[in-house]
Coordinates of C-alpha atoms in Angstrom, one line a residue:
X9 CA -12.9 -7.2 1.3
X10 CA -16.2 -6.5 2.6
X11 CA -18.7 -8.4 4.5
X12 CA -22.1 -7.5 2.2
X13 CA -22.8 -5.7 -0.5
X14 CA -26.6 -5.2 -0.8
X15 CA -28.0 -4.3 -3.8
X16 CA -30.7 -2.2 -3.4
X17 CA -31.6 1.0 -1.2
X18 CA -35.1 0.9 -0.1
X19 CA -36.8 -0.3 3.1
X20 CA -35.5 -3.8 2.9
X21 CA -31.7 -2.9 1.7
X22 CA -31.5 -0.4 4.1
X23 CA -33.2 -2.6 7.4
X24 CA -30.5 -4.8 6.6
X25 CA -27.6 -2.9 6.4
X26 CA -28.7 -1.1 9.6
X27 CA -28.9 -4.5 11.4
X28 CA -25.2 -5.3 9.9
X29 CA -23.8 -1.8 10.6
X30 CA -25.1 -2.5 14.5
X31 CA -23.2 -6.2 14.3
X32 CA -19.9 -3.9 13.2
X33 CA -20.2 -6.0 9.3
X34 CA -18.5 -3.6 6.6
X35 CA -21.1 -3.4 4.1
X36 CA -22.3 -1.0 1.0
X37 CA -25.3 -0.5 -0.4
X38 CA -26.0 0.3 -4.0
X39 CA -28.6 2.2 -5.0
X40 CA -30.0 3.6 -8.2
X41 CA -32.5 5.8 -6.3
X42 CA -35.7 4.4 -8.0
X43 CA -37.8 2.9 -6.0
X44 CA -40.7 1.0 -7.1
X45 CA -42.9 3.2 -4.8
X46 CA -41.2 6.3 -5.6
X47 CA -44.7 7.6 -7.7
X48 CA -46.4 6.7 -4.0
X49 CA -47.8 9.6 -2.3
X50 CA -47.5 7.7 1.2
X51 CA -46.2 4.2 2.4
X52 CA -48.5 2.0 4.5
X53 CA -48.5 -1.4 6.9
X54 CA -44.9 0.0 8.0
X55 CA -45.1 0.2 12.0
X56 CA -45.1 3.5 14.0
X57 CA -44.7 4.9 10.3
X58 CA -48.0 4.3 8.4
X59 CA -48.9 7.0 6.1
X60 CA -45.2 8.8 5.4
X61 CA -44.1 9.6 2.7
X62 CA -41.7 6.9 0.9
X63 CA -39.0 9.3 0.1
X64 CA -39.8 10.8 4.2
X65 CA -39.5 7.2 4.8
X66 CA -36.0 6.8 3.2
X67 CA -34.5 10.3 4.0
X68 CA -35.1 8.6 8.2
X69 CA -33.6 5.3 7.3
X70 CA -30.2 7.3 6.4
X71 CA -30.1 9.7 8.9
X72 CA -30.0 6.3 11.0
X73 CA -27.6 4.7 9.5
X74 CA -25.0 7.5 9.8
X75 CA -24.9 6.0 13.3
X76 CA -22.8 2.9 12.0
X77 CA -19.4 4.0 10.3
X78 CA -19.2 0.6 8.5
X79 CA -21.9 1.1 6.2
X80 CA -21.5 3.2 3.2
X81 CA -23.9 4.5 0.6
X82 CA -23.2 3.9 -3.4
X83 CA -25.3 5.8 -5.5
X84 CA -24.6 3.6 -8.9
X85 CA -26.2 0.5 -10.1
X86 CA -24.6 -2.9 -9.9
X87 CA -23.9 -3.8 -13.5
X88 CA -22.3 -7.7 -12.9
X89 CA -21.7 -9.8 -10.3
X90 CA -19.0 -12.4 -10.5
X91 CA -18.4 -15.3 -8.1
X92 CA -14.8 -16.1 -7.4
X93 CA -12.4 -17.8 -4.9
X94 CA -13.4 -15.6 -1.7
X95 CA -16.5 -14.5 -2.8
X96 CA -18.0 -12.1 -5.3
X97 CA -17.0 -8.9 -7.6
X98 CA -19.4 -6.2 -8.2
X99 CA -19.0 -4.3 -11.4
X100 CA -21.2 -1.0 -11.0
X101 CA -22.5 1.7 -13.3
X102 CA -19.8 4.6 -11.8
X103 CA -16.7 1.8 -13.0
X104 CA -15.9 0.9 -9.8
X105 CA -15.6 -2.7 -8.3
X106 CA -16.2 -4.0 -5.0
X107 CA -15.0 -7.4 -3.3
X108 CA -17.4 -8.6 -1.0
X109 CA -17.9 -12.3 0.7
X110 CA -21.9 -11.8 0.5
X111 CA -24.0 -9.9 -1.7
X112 CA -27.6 -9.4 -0.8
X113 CA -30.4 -8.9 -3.3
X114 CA -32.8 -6.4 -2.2
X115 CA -34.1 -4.7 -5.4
X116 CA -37.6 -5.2 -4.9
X117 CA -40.1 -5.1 -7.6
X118 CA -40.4 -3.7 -11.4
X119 CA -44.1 -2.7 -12.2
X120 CA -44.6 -3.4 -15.8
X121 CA -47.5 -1.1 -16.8
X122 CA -50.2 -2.2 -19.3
X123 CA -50.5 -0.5 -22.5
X124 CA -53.1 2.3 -21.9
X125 CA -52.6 5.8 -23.1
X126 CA -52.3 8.3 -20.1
X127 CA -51.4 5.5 -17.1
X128 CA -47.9 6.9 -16.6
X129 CA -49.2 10.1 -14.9
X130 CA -51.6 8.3 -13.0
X131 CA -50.0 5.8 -11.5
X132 CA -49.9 6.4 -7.7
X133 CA -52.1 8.7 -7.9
X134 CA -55.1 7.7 -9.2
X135 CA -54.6 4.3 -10.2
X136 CA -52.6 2.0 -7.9
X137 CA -50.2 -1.2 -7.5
X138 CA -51.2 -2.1 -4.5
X139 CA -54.0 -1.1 -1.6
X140 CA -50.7 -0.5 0.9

């Protein structure tokens, strides 16, 4: 059984499964590896690390978490969660399932696009989501 599961892989998922790998929790994080700011050429508002690159950004956070040997990386996506007697099952796409007594959301957003021709190979480059 582990402690947390977190769902999610980006800067919030993987803050908080390096502050539970550094409190000794057994935790895995699941991660499809698409991150809403993936089409970002940099990441801002992020302190001493304003202006990297999201995917520089990512590649740091795991080379710090290989620090803590009770966090493990999932690359899959989490397909169904069940609740049960001691706390949830999580059903992911690579048909494995993992026991875990907390799961933690940390998926971040989904930008739905409006329907102009072209915007796909724009967006985050020339036309943006955010300002940050």
């Amino acid at each position: 059984m582990l402690d947390v599961v977190i769902i999610g892989g980006s800067s919030a998922g993987l803050s908080a499964a390096l502050i539970l790998g550094r409190s000794l929790r057994d935790v895995v994080v699941i991660d499809d590896h698409k991150p809403c700011n993936r089409f970002s050429h940099a990441s801002h508002g992020f302190l001493t690390r304003d202006g990297i690159s999201p995917s520089e950004l990512i590649q740091i956070a795991y080379d710090q978490l290989e620090r803590y040997p009770t966090v493990t990386r999932k690359p899959a996506t989490a397909l169904h969660i069940e609740k049960n007697a001691t706390g949830f099952e999580i059903s992911s796409s690579d048909a494995s399932k993992l026991q875990a007594r907390i799961v933690l959301l940390a998926t971040g957003l989904h930008d739905e696009l409006p329907p102009l021709e072209g915007i796909e190979g724009l967006w985050g480059k020339s036309v943006f989501h955010c300002p940050y």
